[in-house]
PDB file of C-alpha atoms in Angstrom:
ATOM      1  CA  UNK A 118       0.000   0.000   0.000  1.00 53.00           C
ATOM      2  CA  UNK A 119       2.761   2.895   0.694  1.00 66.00           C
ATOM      3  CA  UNK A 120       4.614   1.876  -2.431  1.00 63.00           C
ATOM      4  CA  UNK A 121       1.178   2.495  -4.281  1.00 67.00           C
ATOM      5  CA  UNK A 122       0.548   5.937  -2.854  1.00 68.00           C
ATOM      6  CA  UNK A 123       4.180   7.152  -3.174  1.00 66.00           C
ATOM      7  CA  UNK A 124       3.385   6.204  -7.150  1.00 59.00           C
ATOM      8  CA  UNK A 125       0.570   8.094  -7.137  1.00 57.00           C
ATOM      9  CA  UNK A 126       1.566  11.012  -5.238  1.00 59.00           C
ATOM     10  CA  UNK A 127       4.829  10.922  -7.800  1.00 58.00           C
ATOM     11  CA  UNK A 128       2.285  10.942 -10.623  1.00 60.00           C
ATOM     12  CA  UNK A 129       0.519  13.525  -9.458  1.00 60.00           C
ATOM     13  CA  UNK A 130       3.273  15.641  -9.023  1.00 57.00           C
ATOM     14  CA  UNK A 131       4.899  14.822 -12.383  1.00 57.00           C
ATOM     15  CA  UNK A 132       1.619  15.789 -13.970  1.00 58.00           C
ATOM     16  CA  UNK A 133       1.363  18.400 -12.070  1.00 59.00           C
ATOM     17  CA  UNK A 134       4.594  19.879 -13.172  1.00 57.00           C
ATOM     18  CA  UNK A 135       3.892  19.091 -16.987  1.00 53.00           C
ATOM     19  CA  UNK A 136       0.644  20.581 -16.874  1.00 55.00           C
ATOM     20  CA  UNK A 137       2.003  24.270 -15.278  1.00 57.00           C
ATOM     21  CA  UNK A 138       4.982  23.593 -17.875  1.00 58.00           C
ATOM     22  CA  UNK A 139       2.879  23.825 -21.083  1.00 60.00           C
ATOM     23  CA  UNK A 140       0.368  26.376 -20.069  1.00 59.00           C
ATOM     24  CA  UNK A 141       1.827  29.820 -20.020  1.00 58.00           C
ATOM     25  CA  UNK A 142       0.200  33.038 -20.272  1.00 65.00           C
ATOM     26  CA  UNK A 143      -0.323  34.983 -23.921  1.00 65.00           C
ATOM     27  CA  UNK A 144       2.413  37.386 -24.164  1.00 69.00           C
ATOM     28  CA  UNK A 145       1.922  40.051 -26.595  1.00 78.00           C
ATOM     29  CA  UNK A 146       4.646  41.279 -28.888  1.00 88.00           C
ATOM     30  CA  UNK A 147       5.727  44.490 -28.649  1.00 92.00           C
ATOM     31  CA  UNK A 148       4.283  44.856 -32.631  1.00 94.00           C
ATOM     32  CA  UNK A 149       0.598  44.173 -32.043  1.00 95.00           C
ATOM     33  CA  UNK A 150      -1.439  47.349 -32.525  1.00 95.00           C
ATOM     34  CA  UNK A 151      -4.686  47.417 -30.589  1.00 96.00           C
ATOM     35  CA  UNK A 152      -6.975  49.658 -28.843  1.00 96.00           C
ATOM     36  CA  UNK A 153     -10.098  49.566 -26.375  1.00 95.00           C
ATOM     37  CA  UNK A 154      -9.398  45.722 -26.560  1.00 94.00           C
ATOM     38  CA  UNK A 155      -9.628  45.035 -30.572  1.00 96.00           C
ATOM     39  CA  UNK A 156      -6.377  43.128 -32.125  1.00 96.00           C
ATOM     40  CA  UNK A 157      -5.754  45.437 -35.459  1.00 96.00           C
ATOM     41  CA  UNK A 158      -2.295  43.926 -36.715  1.00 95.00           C
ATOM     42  CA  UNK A 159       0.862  42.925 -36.308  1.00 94.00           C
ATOM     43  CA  UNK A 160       3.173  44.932 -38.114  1.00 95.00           C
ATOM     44  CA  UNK A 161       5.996  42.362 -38.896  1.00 93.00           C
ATOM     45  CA  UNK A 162       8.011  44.134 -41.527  1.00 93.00           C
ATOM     46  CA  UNK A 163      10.814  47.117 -41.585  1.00 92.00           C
ATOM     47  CA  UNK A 164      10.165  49.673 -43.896  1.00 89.00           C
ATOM     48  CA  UNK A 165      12.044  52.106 -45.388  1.00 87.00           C
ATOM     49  CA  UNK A 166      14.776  51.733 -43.279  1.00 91.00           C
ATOM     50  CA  UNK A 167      12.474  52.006 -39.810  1.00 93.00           C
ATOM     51  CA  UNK A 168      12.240  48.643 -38.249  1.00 96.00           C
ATOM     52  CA  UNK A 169       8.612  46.783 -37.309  1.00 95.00           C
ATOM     53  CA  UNK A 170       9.331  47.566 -33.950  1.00 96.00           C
ATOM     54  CA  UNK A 171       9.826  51.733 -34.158  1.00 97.00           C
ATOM     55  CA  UNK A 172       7.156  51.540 -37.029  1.00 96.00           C
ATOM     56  CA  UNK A 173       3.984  50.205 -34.239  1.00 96.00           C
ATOM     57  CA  UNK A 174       5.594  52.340 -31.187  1.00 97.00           C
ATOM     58  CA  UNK A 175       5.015  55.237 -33.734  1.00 97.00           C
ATOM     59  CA  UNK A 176       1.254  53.825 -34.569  1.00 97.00           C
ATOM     60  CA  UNK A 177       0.728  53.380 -31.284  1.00 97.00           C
ATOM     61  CA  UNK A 178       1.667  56.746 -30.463  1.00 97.00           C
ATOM     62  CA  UNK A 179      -0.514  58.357 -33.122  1.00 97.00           C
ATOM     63  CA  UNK A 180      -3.440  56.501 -31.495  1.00 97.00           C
ATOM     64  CA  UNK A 181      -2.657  57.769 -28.391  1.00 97.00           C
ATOM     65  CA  UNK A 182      -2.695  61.242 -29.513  1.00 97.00           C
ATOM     66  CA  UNK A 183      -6.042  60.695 -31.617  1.00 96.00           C
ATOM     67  CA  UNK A 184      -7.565  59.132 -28.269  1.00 96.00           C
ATOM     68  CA  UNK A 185      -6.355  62.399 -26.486  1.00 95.00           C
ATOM     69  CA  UNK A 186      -7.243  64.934 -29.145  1.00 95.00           C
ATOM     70  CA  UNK A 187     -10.494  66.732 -27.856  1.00 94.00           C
ATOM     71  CA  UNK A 188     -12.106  67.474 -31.603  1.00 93.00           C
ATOM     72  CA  UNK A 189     -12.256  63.636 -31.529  1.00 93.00           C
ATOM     73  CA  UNK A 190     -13.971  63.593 -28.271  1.00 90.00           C
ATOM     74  CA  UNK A 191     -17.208  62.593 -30.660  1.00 90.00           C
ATOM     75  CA  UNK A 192     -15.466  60.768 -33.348  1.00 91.00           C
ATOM     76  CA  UNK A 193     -14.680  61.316 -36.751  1.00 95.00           C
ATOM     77  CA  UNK A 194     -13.958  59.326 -40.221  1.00 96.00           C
ATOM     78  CA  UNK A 195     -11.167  57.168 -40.588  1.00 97.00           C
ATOM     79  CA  UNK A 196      -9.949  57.426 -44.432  1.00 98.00           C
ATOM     80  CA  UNK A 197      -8.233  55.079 -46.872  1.00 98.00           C
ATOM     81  CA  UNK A 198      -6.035  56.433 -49.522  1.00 97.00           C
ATOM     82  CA  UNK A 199      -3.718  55.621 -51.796  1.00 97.00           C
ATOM     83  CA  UNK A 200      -0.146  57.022 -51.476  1.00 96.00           C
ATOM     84  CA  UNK A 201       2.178  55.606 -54.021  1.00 96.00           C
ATOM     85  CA  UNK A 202       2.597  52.139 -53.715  1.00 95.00           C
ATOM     86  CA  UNK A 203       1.262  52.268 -50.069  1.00 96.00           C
ATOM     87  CA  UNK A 204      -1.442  53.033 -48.561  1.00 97.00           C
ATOM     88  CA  UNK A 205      -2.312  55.402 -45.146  1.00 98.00           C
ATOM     89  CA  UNK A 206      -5.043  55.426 -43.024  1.00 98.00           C
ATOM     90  CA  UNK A 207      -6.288  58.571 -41.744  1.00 98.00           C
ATOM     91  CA  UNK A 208      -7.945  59.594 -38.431  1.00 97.00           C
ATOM     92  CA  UNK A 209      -9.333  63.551 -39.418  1.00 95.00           C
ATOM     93  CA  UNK A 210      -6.720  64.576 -40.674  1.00 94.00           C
ATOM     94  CA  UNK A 211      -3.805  62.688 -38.508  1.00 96.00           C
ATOM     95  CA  UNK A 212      -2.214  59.728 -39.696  1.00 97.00           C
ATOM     96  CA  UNK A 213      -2.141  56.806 -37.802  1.00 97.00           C
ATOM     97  CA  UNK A 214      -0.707  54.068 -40.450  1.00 95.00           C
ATOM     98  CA  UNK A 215       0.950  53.196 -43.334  1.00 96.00           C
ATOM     99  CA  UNK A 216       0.697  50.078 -45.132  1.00 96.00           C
ATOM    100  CA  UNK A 217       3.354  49.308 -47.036  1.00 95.00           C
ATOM    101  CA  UNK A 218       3.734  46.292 -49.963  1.00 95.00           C
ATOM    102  CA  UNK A 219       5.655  44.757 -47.568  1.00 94.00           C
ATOM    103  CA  UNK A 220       2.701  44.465 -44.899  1.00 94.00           C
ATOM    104  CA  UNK A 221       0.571  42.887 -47.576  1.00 94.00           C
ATOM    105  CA  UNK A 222       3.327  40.260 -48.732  1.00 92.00           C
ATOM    106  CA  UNK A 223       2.260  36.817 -48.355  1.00 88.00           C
ATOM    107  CA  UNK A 224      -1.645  37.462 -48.492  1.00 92.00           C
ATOM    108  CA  UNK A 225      -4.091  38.030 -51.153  1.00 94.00           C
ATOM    109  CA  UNK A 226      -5.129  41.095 -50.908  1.00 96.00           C
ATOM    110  CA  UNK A 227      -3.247  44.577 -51.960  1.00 96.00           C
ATOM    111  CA  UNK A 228      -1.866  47.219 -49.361  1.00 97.00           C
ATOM    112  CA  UNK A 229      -5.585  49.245 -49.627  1.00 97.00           C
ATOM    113  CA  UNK A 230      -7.611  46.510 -48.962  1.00 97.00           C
ATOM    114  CA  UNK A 231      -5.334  45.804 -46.001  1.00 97.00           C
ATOM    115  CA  UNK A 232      -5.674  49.305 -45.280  1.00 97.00           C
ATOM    116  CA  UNK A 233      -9.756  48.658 -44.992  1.00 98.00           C
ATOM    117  CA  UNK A 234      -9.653  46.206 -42.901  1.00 97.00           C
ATOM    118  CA  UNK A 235      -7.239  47.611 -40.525  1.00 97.00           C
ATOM    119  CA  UNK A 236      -8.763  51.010 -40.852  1.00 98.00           C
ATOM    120  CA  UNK A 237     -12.419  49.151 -40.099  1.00 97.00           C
ATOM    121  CA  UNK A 238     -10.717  47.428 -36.934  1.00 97.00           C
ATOM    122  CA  UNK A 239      -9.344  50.974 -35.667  1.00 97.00           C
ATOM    123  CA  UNK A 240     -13.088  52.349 -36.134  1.00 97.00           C
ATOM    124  CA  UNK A 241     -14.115  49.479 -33.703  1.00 96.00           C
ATOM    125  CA  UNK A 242     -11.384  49.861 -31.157  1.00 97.00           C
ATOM    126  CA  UNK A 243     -11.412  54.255 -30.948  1.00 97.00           C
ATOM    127  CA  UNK A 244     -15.287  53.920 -30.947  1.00 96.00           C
ATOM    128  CA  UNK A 245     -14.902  51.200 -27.674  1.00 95.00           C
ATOM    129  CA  UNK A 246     -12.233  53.570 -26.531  1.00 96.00           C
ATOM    130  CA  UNK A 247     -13.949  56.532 -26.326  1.00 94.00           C
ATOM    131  CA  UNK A 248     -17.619  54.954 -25.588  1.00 92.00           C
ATOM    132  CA  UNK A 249     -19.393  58.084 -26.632  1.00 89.00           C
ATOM    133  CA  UNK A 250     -18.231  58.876 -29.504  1.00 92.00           C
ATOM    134  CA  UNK A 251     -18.565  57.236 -33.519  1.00 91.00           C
ATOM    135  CA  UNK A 252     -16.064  56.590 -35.262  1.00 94.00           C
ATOM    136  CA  UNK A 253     -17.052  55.864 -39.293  1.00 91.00           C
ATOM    137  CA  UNK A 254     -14.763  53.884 -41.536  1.00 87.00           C
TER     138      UNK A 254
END
């Protein structure tokens, strides 16, 4: 009888231990973009010569200052346009992002429809943000 619970309390353990080993907590990378809790991107690619990293601490930034702007207290559009081979999204009339080729490599779609859906995901996320105000994409 002792050998059998020392086996069991040495499977326990040993589970134990393997279980707490593979579940960690979701880290996010210091690239995701989101605000008032929606996931917009990742941006995963340098571009001209700014790296992924200084490129979405510089988004991040710009939604910062569009969250602390008071004309945008109530919302306002978010535009899409094209700008060269790019494309920027538009909060007013502050930028927010650029989306490069580069961000649109490896997926079907072109750097302005990437542009829409990120720009539709920042609506969401400034208009949960700022609860009382709308925010049109």
């Amino acid at each position: 009888m002792p050998v059998r619970r020392t086996f069991v309390l040495v499977a326990l353990l040993l589970g134990t231990f393997v279980v707490t080993g593979l579940v960690s907590p979701a880290l996010a990378d210091q690239r995701d973009i989101s605000v008032g809790g929606v996931f917009i991107c990742r941006l995963t690619h340098d571009s001209a010569g700014v790296t992924s990293y200084v490129r979405a601490t510089e988004v991040n930034r710009r939604i910062t200052q569009v969250l602390s702007t008071p004309k945008f207290r109530q919302g306002a559009v978010i535009a899409v346009r094209q700008y060269g081979a790019s494309a920027i999204i538009t909060v007013g009339d502050m930028l927010v992002f650029t989306v490069t080729p580069e961000d649109a490599a490896g997926t079907p779609v072109t750097p302005m429809q990437l542009a829409k859906q990120w720009a539709g995901l920042l609506a969401q996320g400034l208009s949960r943000a700022l609860p009382d105000s709308t925010f049109h994409f």
